[in-house]
Coordinates of C-alpha atoms in Angstrom, one line a residue:
M1 CA 125.1 128.3 103.0
L2 CA 124.2 127.2 99.5
Q3 CA 123.0 130.8 98.8
K4 CA 126.5 132.0 99.9
L5 CA 128.1 129.7 97.4
I6 CA 125.8 130.8 94.7
K7 CA 126.6 134.6 95.3
M8 CA 130.3 133.8 95.8
D9 CA 130.9 137.2 97.4
N10 CA 134.4 138.2 98.5
M11 CA 136.1 135.1 97.2
S12 CA 139.4 134.7 95.5
D13 CA 139.6 133.1 92.0
S14 CA 140.5 129.7 93.5
E15 CA 137.8 129.9 96.1
R16 CA 135.3 130.7 93.3
A17 CA 136.5 127.6 91.5
I18 CA 135.9 125.6 94.6
A19 CA 132.4 127.0 95.1
Q20 CA 131.4 126.3 91.5
Y21 CA 132.7 122.8 91.7
I22 CA 130.6 122.2 94.9
I23 CA 127.5 123.8 93.3
D24 CA 127.9 121.5 90.3
N25 CA 128.7 118.3 92.3
K26 CA 126.9 118.8 95.6
E27 CA 126.0 115.2 96.4
K28 CA 129.4 113.9 95.1
V29 CA 131.2 116.3 97.5
L30 CA 129.5 114.8 100.5
H31 CA 131.5 111.6 99.9
M32 CA 134.8 113.2 99.2
T33 CA 137.8 113.8 101.4
I34 CA 139.4 117.2 101.6
H35 CA 142.4 115.8 99.6
Q36 CA 140.1 114.6 96.9
L37 CA 138.3 118.0 96.6
A38 CA 141.6 119.8 96.5
R39 CA 142.7 117.6 93.6
E40 CA 139.5 118.1 91.7
T41 CA 139.6 121.9 92.1
Y42 CA 143.4 122.2 91.5
S43 CA 143.8 123.8 94.9
S44 CA 145.3 122.8 98.3
N45 CA 144.1 121.6 101.7
P46 CA 144.8 124.9 103.3
T47 CA 142.8 126.8 100.6
I48 CA 139.8 124.6 101.2
I49 CA 140.0 125.1 105.0
R50 CA 140.2 128.9 104.5
F51 CA 137.2 128.6 102.0
C52 CA 135.2 126.7 104.7
R53 CA 136.0 129.2 107.4
K54 CA 135.0 132.1 105.2
L55 CA 131.6 130.4 105.1
G56 CA 131.5 130.2 108.9
M57 CA 132.6 126.6 109.3
D58 CA 135.4 125.2 111.4
G59 CA 136.7 123.0 108.6
F60 CA 135.8 120.7 105.7
R61 CA 134.1 118.1 108.1
Q62 CA 131.6 120.6 109.5
F63 CA 131.1 122.0 106.0
K64 CA 129.9 118.6 104.7
I65 CA 127.6 118.2 107.7
V66 CA 125.9 121.5 107.0
L67 CA 125.8 120.8 103.3
A68 CA 124.1 117.4 103.8
S69 CA 121.5 119.0 106.1
E70 CA 120.7 121.7 103.6
L71 CA 120.5 119.2 100.7
E72 CA 118.1 117.0 102.6
R73 CA 115.9 119.9 103.5
H74 CA 116.0 121.2 100.0
Y75 CA 115.2 117.8 98.5
D76 CA 112.2 117.3 100.8
E77 CA 110.9 120.7 99.8
L78 CA 111.3 119.9 96.0
Y79 CA 110.2 116.3 96.2
P80 CA 107.8 115.6 99.1
V81 CA 107.1 111.9 99.6
D82 CA 104.5 110.8 97.0
V83 CA 102.5 107.7 98.4
N84 CA 102.1 106.5 94.8
M85 CA 105.8 107.1 93.7
P86 CA 107.7 107.5 97.0
F87 CA 111.1 107.4 95.4
R88 CA 112.7 108.3 92.1
E89 CA 114.9 106.6 89.6
K90 CA 118.5 106.2 90.6
E91 CA 118.0 107.2 94.3
S92 CA 120.4 105.6 96.6
S93 CA 119.3 102.7 98.9
M94 CA 119.5 104.8 102.0
D95 CA 117.4 107.6 100.4
I96 CA 114.8 105.0 99.6
A97 CA 114.9 103.7 103.1
R98 CA 114.4 107.2 104.4
R99 CA 111.5 108.0 102.2
I100 CA 109.6 104.7 102.9
S101 CA 110.1 105.5 106.6
E102 CA 108.7 109.0 106.2
L103 CA 105.8 107.6 104.2
S104 CA 105.0 105.0 106.9
Q105 CA 105.3 107.6 109.7
Q106 CA 103.0 110.0 108.0
T107 CA 100.5 107.2 107.2
L108 CA 100.5 106.2 110.8
L109 CA 99.9 109.8 112.0
D110 CA 97.1 110.3 109.5
S111 CA 95.4 106.9 110.4
S112 CA 95.6 107.6 114.1
S113 CA 94.0 111.0 113.7
M114 CA 91.0 109.5 112.0
L115 CA 90.1 107.0 114.7
T116 CA 87.7 107.9 117.6
E117 CA 87.1 106.5 121.0
K118 CA 83.4 105.8 120.1
S119 CA 84.1 103.9 116.9
L120 CA 86.9 101.8 118.4
N121 CA 84.8 101.0 121.5
E122 CA 81.8 100.0 119.3
A123 CA 83.9 97.8 117.0
A124 CA 85.7 96.1 119.9
S125 CA 82.3 95.4 121.6
I126 CA 81.0 93.9 118.4
L127 CA 84.0 91.5 118.1
E128 CA 84.0 90.6 121.8
T129 CA 80.3 89.6 121.9
S130 CA 80.0 87.9 118.5
R131 CA 79.8 84.1 118.1
M132 CA 81.8 84.2 114.9
I133 CA 83.8 86.8 113.0
Y134 CA 83.8 86.8 109.2
L135 CA 86.5 88.7 107.5
F136 CA 86.1 89.9 103.9
A137 CA 89.2 91.0 102.0
V138 CA 90.8 90.6 98.6
G139 CA 94.3 91.3 97.1
D140 CA 97.0 92.7 99.3
S141 CA 94.4 93.4 102.1
M142 CA 94.0 89.6 102.4
I143 CA 97.5 89.4 103.9
R144 CA 96.7 91.9 106.6
A145 CA 93.4 90.1 107.2
A146 CA 95.3 86.8 107.7
S147 CA 97.6 88.4 110.2
F148 CA 94.6 89.7 112.2
Q149 CA 93.0 86.2 112.0
N150 CA 96.2 84.7 113.5
K151 CA 96.2 87.2 116.4
M152 CA 92.6 86.6 117.2
L153 CA 93.0 82.8 117.1
K154 CA 95.5 83.1 119.9
I155 CA 92.9 84.6 122.2
N156 CA 90.3 82.2 121.2
R157 CA 88.3 84.4 119.0
P158 CA 87.3 82.4 115.9
V159 CA 87.7 84.2 112.6
Q160 CA 86.5 82.9 109.2
L161 CA 88.6 84.0 106.3
S162 CA 88.8 82.7 102.7
N163 CA 90.9 83.7 99.7
F164 CA 88.1 82.8 97.3
L165 CA 85.2 85.2 96.6
N166 CA 82.7 82.3 96.1
E167 CA 83.6 81.0 99.6
Q168 CA 83.3 84.5 101.0
G169 CA 79.8 84.5 99.5
Y170 CA 78.9 81.4 101.5
H171 CA 80.4 83.1 104.6
A172 CA 78.0 85.9 104.1
F173 CA 75.1 83.5 103.5
N174 CA 75.9 81.5 106.6
A175 CA 76.4 84.5 109.0
G176 CA 73.6 84.9 111.5
K177 CA 72.6 87.7 113.9
E178 CA 74.9 86.4 116.6
D179 CA 77.9 86.9 114.2
C180 CA 79.7 89.8 112.8
A181 CA 81.5 90.8 109.7
I182 CA 84.5 92.9 109.0
F183 CA 85.1 94.4 105.4
I184 CA 88.6 95.4 104.6
T185 CA 88.8 97.3 101.4
Y186 CA 90.8 100.4 100.7
Q187 CA 88.5 101.9 98.0
G188 CA 85.3 100.3 99.3
G189 CA 83.6 99.8 96.0
H190 CA 83.8 96.0 95.6
A191 CA 80.4 95.0 94.1
D192 CA 80.3 91.6 95.8
F193 CA 81.0 93.2 99.2
I194 CA 78.1 95.6 98.8
E195 CA 75.9 92.7 98.0
Y196 CA 77.1 90.7 101.0
A197 CA 76.8 93.6 103.4
S198 CA 73.2 94.4 102.2
M199 CA 72.2 90.8 102.7
M200 CA 73.8 90.5 106.1
R201 CA 72.3 93.7 107.4
D202 CA 68.9 92.3 106.5
K203 CA 69.7 89.3 108.7
G204 CA 70.8 91.5 111.6
V205 CA 74.6 90.7 111.3
K206 CA 76.7 93.4 112.9
Q207 CA 79.2 94.9 110.4
I208 CA 82.4 96.8 110.5
A209 CA 84.0 98.5 107.5
I210 CA 87.7 99.4 107.3
T211 CA 87.9 101.7 104.2
S212 CA 89.0 105.0 102.9
E213 CA 85.5 105.5 101.4
A214 CA 83.9 106.4 104.7
E215 CA 80.8 107.8 102.9
G216 CA 80.6 105.1 100.2
M217 CA 77.8 102.5 99.8
L218 CA 79.6 99.8 101.8
A219 CA 80.3 102.1 104.7
K220 CA 76.6 103.2 104.8
L221 CA 75.5 99.5 105.1
C222 CA 77.8 98.9 108.1
D223 CA 77.3 99.6 111.8
V224 CA 80.8 101.0 112.4
V225 CA 83.3 102.6 110.0
L226 CA 87.0 102.8 110.8
P227 CA 88.3 105.1 108.1
L228 CA 91.6 105.1 106.3
P229 CA 93.3 108.2 105.0
V230 CA 92.8 108.8 101.3
S231 CA 96.2 108.9 99.6
E232 CA 96.8 106.3 96.9
T233 CA 95.4 106.4 93.4
G234 CA 94.3 103.4 91.5
V235 CA 96.6 103.1 88.6
S236 CA 99.8 105.1 89.1
K237 CA 101.2 103.7 92.3
I238 CA 104.4 101.5 92.5
A239 CA 102.7 99.4 95.3
T240 CA 100.2 99.6 98.0
F241 CA 102.6 101.0 100.6
S242 CA 100.4 103.6 102.4
S243 CA 97.1 101.8 102.2
Q244 CA 98.5 98.5 103.7
V245 CA 100.4 100.3 106.4
A246 CA 97.1 102.0 107.3
I247 CA 95.1 98.8 107.2
D248 CA 97.7 96.9 109.3
Y249 CA 97.7 99.7 111.9
V250 CA 93.9 99.8 112.2
L251 CA 93.6 96.0 112.5
N252 CA 96.5 96.0 115.2
V253 CA 94.6 98.7 117.1
L254 CA 91.4 96.8 116.8
Y255 CA 93.0 93.6 118.1
S256 CA 94.6 95.5 120.9
C257 CA 91.2 97.0 122.0
V258 CA 89.6 93.6 122.0
F259 CA 92.6 92.1 124.0
E260 CA 92.4 94.9 126.6
R261 CA 88.7 94.2 127.4
Q262 CA 89.6 90.9 129.1
Y263 CA 93.3 91.6 129.5
D264 CA 94.2 89.0 132.2
N265 CA 92.2 86.2 130.6
N266 CA 93.4 86.8 127.2
L267 CA 97.0 87.0 128.2
K268 CA 96.8 83.8 130.2
F269 CA 95.0 82.0 127.3
K270 CA 97.7 83.2 124.8
N271 CA 100.5 82.2 127.1
D272 CA 99.0 78.8 127.8
G273 CA 98.4 78.2 124.1
D274 CA 102.0 79.3 123.2
Q275 CA 103.4 77.0 125.8
Y276 CA 101.2 74.1 124.6
V277 CA 102.2 74.5 120.9
K278 CA 105.9 74.9 121.9
R279 CA 105.8 71.7 123.9
I280 CA 104.2 69.7 121.1
S281 CA 106.6 71.1 118.6
S282 CA 109.5 70.2 120.8
S283 CA 108.4 66.6 121.2
R284 CA 108.5 66.1 117.6
S285 CA 112.0 67.4 117.1

């Protein structure tokens, strides 16, 4: 339809004026009534209706629906979602909401496609049979790690997590062959983590890496790698949108795989724990 407007074939002078106004004010027209468009183009309601019908539309309402659809498609072609800069200056709140939704959906699809039955089963088996689980993360990934720790706590799977690198070093030092470690690091190049992983491997500690650097040094030191899609760059991003969606997804999948291995027992333990905590909390109120 936009191409018809640009060519403006078989149009009267008043219709050409309407077409030119729409071309110059496409997004503005989407929020206008037929009366407002008539006033802005020095035309009339019947003229605009005839104009819409000449383009194959029943009326102005259908015209705006088709225009909105074409603009959205054209916008997506010109400005695909950039994981580093997913929205532009002066975009509307709903456009931002749509773009963040698209980014999240694409990240989830990419993350899912990179997982395998073999790697998930191996990781879940390690977590299920380990005496203690040590989590290693920094920055934004620490928030996802804390959420995973909270979930595992509710099915009686002890997880050690610290915000401080020095304490994480003690965790690595304390870990034994009956324990396991999970490294959550998007770029995978943290020097301390590589040192911890090397030392723990020598002690026989089973290790899992969640990282986009599936061929990096840290990944090579671990028994299982759950890869993340490579998307964000280090310095140009607004925030860690994509990487944190991916990390959260992989951790949720991993937790679910562990839960499923003893589904009935884990469900009963979690429900009993929830009821106990709720009862104690109610007694204090």
